[in-house]
Tab-separated table of C-alpha atoms and ligand atoms in Angstrom:
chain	number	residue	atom	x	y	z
A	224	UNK	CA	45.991	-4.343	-28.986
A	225	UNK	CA	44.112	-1.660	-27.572
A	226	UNK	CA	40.701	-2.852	-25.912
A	227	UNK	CA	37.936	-1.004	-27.423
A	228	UNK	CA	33.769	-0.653	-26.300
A	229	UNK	CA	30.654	0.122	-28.524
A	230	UNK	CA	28.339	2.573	-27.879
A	231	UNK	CA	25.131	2.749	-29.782
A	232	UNK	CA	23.918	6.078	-29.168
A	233	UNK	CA	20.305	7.359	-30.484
A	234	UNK	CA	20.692	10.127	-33.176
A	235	UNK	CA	17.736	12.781	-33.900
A	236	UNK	CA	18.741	15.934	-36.133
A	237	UNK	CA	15.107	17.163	-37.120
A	238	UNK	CA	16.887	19.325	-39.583
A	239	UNK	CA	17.833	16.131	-41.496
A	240	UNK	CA	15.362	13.713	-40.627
A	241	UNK	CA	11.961	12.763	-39.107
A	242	UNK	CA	12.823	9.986	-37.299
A	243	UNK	CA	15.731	8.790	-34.763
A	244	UNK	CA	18.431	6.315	-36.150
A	245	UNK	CA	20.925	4.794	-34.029
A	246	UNK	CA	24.569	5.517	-34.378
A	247	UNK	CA	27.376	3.117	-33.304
A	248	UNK	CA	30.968	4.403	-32.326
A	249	UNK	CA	33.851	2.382	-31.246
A	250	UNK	CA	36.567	4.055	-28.627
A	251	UNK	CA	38.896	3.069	-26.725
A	252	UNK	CA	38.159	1.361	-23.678
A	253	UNK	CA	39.466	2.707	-20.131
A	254	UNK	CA	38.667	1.041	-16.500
A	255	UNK	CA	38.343	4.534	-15.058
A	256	UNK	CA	35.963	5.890	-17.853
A	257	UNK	CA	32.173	7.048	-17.109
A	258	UNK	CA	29.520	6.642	-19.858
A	259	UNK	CA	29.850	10.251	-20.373
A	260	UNK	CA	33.679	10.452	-20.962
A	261	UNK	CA	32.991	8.374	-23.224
A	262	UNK	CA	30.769	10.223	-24.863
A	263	UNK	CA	32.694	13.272	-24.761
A	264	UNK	CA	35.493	11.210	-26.636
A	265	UNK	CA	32.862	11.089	-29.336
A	266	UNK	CA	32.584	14.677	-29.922
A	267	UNK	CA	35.958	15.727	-29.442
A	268	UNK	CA	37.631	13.045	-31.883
A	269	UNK	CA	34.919	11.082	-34.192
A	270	UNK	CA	32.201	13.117	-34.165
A	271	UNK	CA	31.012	16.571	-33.452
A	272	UNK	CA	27.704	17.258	-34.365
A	273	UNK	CA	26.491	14.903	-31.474
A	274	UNK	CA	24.353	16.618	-28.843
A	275	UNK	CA	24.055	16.175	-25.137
A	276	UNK	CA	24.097	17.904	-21.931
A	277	UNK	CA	26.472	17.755	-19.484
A	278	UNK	CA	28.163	20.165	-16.810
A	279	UNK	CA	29.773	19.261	-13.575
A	280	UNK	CA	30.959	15.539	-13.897
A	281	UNK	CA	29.981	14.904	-10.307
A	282	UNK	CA	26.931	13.992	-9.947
A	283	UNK	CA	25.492	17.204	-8.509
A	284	UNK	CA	24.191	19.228	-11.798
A	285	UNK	CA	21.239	16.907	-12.954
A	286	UNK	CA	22.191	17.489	-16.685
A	287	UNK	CA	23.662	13.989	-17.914
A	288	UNK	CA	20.937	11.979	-17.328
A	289	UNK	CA	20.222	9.830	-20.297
A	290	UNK	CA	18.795	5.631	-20.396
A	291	UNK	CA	21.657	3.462	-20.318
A	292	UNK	CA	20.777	-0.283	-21.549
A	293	UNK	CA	17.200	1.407	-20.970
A	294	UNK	CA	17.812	2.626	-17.575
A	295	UNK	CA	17.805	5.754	-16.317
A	296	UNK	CA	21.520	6.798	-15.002
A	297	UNK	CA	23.506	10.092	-14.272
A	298	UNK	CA	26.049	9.166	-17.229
A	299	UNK	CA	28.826	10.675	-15.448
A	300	UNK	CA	28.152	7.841	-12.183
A	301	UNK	CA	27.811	5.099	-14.651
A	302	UNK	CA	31.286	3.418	-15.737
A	303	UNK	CA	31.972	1.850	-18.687
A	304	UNK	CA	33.570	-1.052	-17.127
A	305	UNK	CA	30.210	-2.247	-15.080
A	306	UNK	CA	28.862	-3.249	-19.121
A	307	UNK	CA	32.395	-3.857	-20.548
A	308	UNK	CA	32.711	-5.907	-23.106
A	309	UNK	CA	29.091	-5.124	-24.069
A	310	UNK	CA	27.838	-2.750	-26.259
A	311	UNK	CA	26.181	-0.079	-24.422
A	312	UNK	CA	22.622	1.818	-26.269
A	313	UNK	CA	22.753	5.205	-25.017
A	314	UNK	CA	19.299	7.050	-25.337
A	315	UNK	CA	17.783	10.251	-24.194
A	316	UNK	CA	15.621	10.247	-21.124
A	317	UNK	CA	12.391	8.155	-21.840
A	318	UNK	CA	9.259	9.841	-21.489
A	319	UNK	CA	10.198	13.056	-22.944
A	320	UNK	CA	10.339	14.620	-25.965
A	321	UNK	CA	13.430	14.507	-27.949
A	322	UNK	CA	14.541	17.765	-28.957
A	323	UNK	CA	18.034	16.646	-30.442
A	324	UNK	CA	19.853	13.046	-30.025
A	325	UNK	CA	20.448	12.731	-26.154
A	326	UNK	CA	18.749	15.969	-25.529
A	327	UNK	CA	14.920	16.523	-24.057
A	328	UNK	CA	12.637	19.005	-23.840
A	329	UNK	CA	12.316	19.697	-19.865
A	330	UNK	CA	9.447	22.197	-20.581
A	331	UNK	CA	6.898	20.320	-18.804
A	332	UNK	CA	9.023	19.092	-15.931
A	333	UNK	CA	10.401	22.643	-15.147
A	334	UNK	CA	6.225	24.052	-15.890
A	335	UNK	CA	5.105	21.172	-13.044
A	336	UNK	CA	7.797	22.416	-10.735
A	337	UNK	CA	6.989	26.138	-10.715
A	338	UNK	CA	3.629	24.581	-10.560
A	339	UNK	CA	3.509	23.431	-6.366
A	340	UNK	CA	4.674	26.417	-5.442
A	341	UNK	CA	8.225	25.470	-3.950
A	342	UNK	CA	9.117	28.290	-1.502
A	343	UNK	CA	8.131	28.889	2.134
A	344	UNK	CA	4.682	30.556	1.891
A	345	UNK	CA	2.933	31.579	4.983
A	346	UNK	CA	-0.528	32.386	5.940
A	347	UNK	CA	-1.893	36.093	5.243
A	348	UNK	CA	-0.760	38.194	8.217
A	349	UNK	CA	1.480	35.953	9.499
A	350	UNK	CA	4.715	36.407	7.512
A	351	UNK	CA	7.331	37.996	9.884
A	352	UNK	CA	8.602	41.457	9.066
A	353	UNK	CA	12.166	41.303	8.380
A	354	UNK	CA	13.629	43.590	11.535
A	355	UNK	CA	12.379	40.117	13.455
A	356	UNK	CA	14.636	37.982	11.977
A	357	UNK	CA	14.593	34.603	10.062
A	358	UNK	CA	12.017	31.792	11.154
A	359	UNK	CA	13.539	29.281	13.664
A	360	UNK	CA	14.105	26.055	12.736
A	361	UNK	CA	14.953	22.898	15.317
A	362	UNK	CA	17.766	20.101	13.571
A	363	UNK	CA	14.663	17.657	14.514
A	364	UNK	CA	12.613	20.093	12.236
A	365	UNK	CA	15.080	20.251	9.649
A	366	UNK	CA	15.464	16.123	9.305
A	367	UNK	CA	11.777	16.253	8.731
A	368	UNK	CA	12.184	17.344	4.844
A	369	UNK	CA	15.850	17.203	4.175
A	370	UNK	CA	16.035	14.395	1.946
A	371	UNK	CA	13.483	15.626	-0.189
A	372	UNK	CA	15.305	19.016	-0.424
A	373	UNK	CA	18.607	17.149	-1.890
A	374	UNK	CA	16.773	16.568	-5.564
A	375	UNK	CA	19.202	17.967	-8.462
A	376	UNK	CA	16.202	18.059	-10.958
A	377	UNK	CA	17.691	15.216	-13.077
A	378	UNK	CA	14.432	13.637	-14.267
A	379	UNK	CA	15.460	10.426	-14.265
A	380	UNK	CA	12.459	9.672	-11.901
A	381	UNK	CA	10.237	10.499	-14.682
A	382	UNK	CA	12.094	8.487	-16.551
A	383	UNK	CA	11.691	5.657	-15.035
A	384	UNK	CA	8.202	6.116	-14.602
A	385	UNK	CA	5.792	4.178	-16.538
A	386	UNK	CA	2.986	5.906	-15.524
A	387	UNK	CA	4.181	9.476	-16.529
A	388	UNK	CA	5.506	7.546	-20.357
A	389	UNK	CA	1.942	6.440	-20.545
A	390	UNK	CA	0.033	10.229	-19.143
A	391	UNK	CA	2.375	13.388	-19.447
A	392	UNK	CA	-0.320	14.762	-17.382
A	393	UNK	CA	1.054	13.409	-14.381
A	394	UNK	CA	2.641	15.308	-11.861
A	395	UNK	CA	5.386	13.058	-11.352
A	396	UNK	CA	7.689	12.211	-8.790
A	397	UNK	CA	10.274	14.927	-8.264
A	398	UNK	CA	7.843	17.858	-8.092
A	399	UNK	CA	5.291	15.864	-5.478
A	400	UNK	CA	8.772	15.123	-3.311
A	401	UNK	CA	9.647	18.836	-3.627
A	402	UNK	CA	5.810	19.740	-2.786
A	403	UNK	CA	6.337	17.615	0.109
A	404	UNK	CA	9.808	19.352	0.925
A	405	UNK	CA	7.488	22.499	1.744
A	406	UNK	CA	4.889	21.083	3.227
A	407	UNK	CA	7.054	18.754	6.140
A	408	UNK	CA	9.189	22.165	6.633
A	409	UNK	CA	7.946	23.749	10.062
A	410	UNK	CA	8.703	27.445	8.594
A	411	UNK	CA	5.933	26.621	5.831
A	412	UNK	CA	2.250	26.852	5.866
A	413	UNK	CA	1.156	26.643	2.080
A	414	UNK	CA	0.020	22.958	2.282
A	415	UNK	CA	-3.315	23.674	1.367
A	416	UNK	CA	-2.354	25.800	-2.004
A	417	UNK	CA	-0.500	23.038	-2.888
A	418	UNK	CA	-2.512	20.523	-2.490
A	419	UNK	CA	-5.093	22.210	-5.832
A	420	UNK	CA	-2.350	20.397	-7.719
A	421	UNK	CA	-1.085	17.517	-5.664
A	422	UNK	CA	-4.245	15.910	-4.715
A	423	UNK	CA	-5.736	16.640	-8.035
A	424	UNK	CA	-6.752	14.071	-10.956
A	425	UNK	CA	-2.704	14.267	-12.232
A	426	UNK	CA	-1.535	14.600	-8.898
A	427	UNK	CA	-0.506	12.002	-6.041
A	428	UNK	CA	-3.427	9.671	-7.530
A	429	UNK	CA	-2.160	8.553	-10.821
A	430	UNK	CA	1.005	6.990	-9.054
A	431	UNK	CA	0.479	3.502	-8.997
A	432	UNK	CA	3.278	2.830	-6.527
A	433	UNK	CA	5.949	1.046	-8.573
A	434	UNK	CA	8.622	2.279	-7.199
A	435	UNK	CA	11.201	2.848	-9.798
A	436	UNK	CA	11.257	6.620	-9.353
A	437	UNK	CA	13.139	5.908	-6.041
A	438	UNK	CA	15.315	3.310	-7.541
A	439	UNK	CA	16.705	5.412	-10.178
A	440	UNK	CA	17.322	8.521	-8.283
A	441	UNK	CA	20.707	9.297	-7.546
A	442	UNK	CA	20.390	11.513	-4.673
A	443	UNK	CA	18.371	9.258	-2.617
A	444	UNK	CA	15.501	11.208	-2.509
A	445	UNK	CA	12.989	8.783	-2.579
A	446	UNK	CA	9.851	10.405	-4.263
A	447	UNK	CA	8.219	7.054	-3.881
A	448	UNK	CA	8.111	7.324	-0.310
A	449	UNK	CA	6.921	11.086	-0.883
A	450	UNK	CA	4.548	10.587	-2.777
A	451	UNK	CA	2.747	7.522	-0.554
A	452	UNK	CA	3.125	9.738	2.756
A	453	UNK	CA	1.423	12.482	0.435
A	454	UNK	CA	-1.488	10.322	0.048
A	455	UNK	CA	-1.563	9.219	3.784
A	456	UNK	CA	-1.760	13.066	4.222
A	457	UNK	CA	-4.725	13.678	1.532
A	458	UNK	CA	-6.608	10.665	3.492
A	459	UNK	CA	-6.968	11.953	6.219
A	460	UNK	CA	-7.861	14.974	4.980
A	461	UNK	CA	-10.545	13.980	3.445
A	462	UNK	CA	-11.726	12.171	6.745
A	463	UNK	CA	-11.676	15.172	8.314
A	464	UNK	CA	-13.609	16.918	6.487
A	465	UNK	CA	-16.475	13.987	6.754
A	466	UNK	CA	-16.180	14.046	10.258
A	467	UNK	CA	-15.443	17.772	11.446
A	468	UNK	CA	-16.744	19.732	8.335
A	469	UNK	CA	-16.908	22.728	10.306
A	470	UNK	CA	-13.313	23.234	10.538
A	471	UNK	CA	-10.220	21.505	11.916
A	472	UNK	CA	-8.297	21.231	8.885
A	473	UNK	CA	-6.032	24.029	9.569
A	474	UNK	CA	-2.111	22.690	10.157
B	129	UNK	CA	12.168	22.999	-34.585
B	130	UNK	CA	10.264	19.938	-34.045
B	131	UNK	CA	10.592	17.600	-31.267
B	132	UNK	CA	10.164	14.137	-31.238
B	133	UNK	CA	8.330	12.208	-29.255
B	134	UNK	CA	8.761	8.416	-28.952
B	135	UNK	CA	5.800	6.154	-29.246
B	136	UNK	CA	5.288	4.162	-25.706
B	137	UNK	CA	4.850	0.555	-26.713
B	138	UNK	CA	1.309	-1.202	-25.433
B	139	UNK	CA	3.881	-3.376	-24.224
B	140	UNK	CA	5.846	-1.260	-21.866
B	141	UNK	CA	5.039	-3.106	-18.762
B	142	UNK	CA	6.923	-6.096	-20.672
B	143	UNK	CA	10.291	-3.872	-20.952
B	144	UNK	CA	11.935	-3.921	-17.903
B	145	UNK	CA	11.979	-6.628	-14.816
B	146	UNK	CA	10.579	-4.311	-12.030
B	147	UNK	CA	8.023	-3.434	-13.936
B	148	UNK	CA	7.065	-7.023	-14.651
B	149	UNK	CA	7.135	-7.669	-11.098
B	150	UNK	CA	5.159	-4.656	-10.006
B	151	UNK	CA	2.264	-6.417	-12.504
B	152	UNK	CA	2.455	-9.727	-11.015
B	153	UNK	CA	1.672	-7.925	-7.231
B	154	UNK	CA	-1.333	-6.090	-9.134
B	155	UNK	CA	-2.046	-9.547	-10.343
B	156	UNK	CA	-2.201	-10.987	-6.987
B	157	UNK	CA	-4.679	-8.684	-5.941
B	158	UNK	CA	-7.316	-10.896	-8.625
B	159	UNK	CA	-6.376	-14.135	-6.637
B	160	UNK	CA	-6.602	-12.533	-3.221
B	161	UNK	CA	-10.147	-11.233	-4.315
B	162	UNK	CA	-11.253	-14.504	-5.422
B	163	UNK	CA	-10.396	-16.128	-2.492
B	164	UNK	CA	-12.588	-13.926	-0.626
B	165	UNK	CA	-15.205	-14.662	-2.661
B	166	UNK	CA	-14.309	-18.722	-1.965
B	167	UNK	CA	-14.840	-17.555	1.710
B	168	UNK	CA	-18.375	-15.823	1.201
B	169	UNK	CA	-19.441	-18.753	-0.762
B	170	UNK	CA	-18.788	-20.592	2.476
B	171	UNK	CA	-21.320	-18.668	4.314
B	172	UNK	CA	-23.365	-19.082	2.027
B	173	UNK	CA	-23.732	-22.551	2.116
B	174	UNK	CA	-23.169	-22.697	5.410
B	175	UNK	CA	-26.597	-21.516	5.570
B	176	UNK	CA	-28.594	-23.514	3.341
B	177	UNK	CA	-27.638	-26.363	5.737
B	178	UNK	CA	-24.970	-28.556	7.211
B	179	UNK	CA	-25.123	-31.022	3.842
B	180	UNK	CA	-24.674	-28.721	1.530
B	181	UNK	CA	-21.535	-27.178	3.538
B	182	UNK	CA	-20.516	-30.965	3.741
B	183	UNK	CA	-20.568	-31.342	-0.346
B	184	UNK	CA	-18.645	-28.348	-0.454
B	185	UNK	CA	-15.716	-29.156	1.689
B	186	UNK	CA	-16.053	-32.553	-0.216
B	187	UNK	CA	-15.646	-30.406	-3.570
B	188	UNK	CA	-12.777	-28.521	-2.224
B	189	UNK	CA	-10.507	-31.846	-1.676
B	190	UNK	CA	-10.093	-32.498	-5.533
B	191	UNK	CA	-6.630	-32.344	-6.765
B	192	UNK	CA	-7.936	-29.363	-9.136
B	193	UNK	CA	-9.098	-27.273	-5.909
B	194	UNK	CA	-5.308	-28.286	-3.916
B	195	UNK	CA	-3.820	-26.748	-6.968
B	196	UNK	CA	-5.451	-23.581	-7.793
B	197	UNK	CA	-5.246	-23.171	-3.776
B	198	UNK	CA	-1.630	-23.610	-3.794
B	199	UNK	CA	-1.388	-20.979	-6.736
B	200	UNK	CA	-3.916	-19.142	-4.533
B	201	UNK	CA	-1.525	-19.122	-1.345
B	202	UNK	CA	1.870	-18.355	-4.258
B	203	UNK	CA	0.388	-14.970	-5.315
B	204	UNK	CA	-1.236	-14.158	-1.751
B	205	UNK	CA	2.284	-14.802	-0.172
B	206	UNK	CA	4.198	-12.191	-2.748
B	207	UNK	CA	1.156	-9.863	-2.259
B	208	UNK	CA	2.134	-9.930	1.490
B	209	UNK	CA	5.672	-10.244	0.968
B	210	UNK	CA	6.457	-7.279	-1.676
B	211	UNK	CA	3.631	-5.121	0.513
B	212	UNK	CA	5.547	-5.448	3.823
B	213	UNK	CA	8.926	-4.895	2.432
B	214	UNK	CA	6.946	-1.303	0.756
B	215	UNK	CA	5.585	-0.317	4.380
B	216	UNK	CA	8.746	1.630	5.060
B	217	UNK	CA	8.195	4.235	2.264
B	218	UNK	CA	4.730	5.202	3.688
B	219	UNK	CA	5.167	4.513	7.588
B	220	UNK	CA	7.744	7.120	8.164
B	221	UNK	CA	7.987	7.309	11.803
B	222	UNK	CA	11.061	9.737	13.013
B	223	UNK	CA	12.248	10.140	16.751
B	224	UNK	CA	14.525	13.257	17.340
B	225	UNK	CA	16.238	13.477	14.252
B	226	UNK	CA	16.655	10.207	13.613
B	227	UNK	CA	14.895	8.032	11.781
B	228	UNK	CA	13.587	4.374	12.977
B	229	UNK	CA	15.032	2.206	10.444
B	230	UNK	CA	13.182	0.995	7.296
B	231	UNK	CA	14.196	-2.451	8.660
B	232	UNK	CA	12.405	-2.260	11.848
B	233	UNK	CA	8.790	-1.299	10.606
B	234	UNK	CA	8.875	-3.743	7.849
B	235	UNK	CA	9.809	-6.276	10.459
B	236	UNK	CA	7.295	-5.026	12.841
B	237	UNK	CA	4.871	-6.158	10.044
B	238	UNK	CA	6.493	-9.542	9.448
B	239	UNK	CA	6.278	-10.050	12.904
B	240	UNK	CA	2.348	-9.433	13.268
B	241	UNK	CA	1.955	-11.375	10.075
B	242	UNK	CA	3.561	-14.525	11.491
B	243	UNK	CA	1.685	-13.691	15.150
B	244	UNK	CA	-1.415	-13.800	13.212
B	245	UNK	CA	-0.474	-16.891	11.474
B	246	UNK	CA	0.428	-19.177	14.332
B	247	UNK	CA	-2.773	-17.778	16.408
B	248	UNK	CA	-4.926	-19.014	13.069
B	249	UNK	CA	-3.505	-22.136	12.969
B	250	UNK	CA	-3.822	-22.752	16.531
B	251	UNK	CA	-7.150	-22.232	16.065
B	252	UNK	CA	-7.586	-24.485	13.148
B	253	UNK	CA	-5.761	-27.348	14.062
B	254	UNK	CA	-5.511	-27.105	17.462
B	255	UNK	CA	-9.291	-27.279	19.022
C	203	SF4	S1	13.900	13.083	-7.148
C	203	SF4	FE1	15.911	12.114	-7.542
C	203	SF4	S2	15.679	11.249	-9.642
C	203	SF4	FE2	14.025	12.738	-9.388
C	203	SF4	S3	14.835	14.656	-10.244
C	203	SF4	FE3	15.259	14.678	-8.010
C	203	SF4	S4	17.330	13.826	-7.804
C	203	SF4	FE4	16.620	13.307	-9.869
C	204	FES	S1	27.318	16.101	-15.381
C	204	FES	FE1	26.389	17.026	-13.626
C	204	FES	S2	25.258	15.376	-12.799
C	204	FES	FE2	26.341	14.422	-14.408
């Protein structure tokens, strides 16, 4: 007998109905499957009306991410055989809308990360002219921000964020890390623009400091950590300004 | 078309295990606060006279006081405990282009913890 696996994956089709059902399939099981193969074998052979997004397979597009058992995973890095023989509830990311089964609206998330500004802005009168050439950069310089700079935009930070489930308002973790990406690189000087929106009601001060952004991201970006060093930053900021209010606040 | 938007139970800090242990360290933070309190309160009679301190030490050696101290010490431990092991994320210290290990600044902070520790109890029990 061939060994087979459930998945109960979350159905919405607003054309049909107002409210989400669940849906459970039963496929063939395979060792090397991900939860996304899987789900693919759904809407080639049982069903194809089921929506989802997916693109490269590798971990390196940000489009799969869905809540698996309730937790946020890339589906195409989460095998079948780590639930095997459980039944696995596939959902769309928590904390968004739900535009169709397993797919979100990303309007907000993609409107917060135009939002900070991420691009190298420098000071008026100071940006080079291009005859001089690119800004230099040291590999000590460049360690500085690189992890933030390896986010793929999957959202499953937000995700796994109870603070942005309970306030949308929030900023959230991948666009403070990316904020932060700027600010820590040496060629940038647009800190201060930023900070209007970091260090603002919805900004680094609604994280509570759980954590779970940093667990769940697959890129080891830690927005977590970002976000805690971007408060450090704000701190003394605001020190500064008690104690030297004439100036000093340039960086 | 319309979106959907799920409602957030009041009960989402229930639904997952981290998050029920991230509430439990913003719990501890009620016992660590109370126990300061304990310690003003201490002053306090300390200055309306060496009797009155007396009854209150006195007070303090009921089983009921040993218990909610040991509860006390429980949640001011994994207040401690889950805070050092966070340090990491917000010290970031880098030399070149390496990092210092996560490893070595929350140690650095175990370390002062237990230096502080054995200095307090030398000064307790040992004069
Ligand atoms: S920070 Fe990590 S979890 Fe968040 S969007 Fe970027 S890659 Fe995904
Ligand atoms: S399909 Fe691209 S990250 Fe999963």
């Amino acid at each position: 007998m061939e060994e087979t696996i459930e998945l109960e994956i979350f159905r919405y089709r607003p054309d049909q109905e107002d409210r989400p059902t669940f849906q459970t399939y039963e496929i063939p099981f395979r060792k090397d499957w991900v939860v996304l193969d899987a789900i693919n074998y759904i809407k080639d052979q049982i069903d194809g009306t089921l929506s989802y997004r997916w693109s490269c397979r590798m971990g390196v597009c940000g489009s799969c991410g869905m809540m698996v058992n309730g937790v946020p995973k890339l589906t195409c890095a989460t095998f079948l055989k780590d639930y095997y023989p459980d039944k696995i509830r596939v959902e769309p990311l928590a904390g968004f809308p739900v535009e169709r089964d397993l797919v979100i609206v990303m309007d907000d998330f993609i409107h917060k990360l135009k939002e900070i500004k991420p691009w190298i802005i420098r000071r008026e009168g100071e940006e080079k002219p291009i005859e001089e050439g690119e800004y230099l950069q040291s590999p000590a310089e460049l360690a500085e921000y690189k992890q933030y700079s390896m986010c793929i935009n999957c959202m499953l930070c937000y995700a796994a964020c109870p603070v942005y489930a309970l306030d949308n308002t929030f900023v959230g973790p991948a666009a403070i890390a990316l904020a932060q990406r700027y600010n820590m690189d040496s060629r940038d000087q647009g800190r201060e623009q930023r900070e209007e929106i970091i260090a603002s009601n919805e900004g680094i001060w609604e994280c509570t400091f759980v954590g779970e952004c940093s667990v769940a991201c697959p890129k080891s970006v830690d927005p977590a950590g970002a976000i805690q060093r971007a408060k450090v930053g704000s701190t003394i900021d605001w020190y500064k300004d008690l104690l030297m209010p004439w100036g000093g606040k340039k960086r | 078309m319309k979106s959907y938007r799920r409602p957030v139970p009041n009960t989402l800090w229930l639904s997952r295990r981290p998050y029920i242990l991230f509430i439990i360290r913003e719990l501890t933070a009620v016992f660590v606060g109370a126990y300061c309190v304990l310690l003003l309160f201490f002053i306090y009679k300390l200055g309306k006279g060496l009797e009155a301190y007396q009854g209150m030490l006195d007070a303090l050696k009921s089983p009921l006081s040993i218990i909610l101290h040991l509860i006390a010490l429980a949640f001011a431990i994994y207040h401690s405990v889950t805070w050092f092991n966070l340090t990491p994320k917000i010290m970031v210290l880098q030399i070149g282009e390496e990092r210092v290990p996560a490893f070595l600044i929350a140690g650095a902070n175990f370390a002062a913890w237990l230096g502080l520790s054995v200095i307090l109890a030398w000064v307790i029990i040992g004069v």
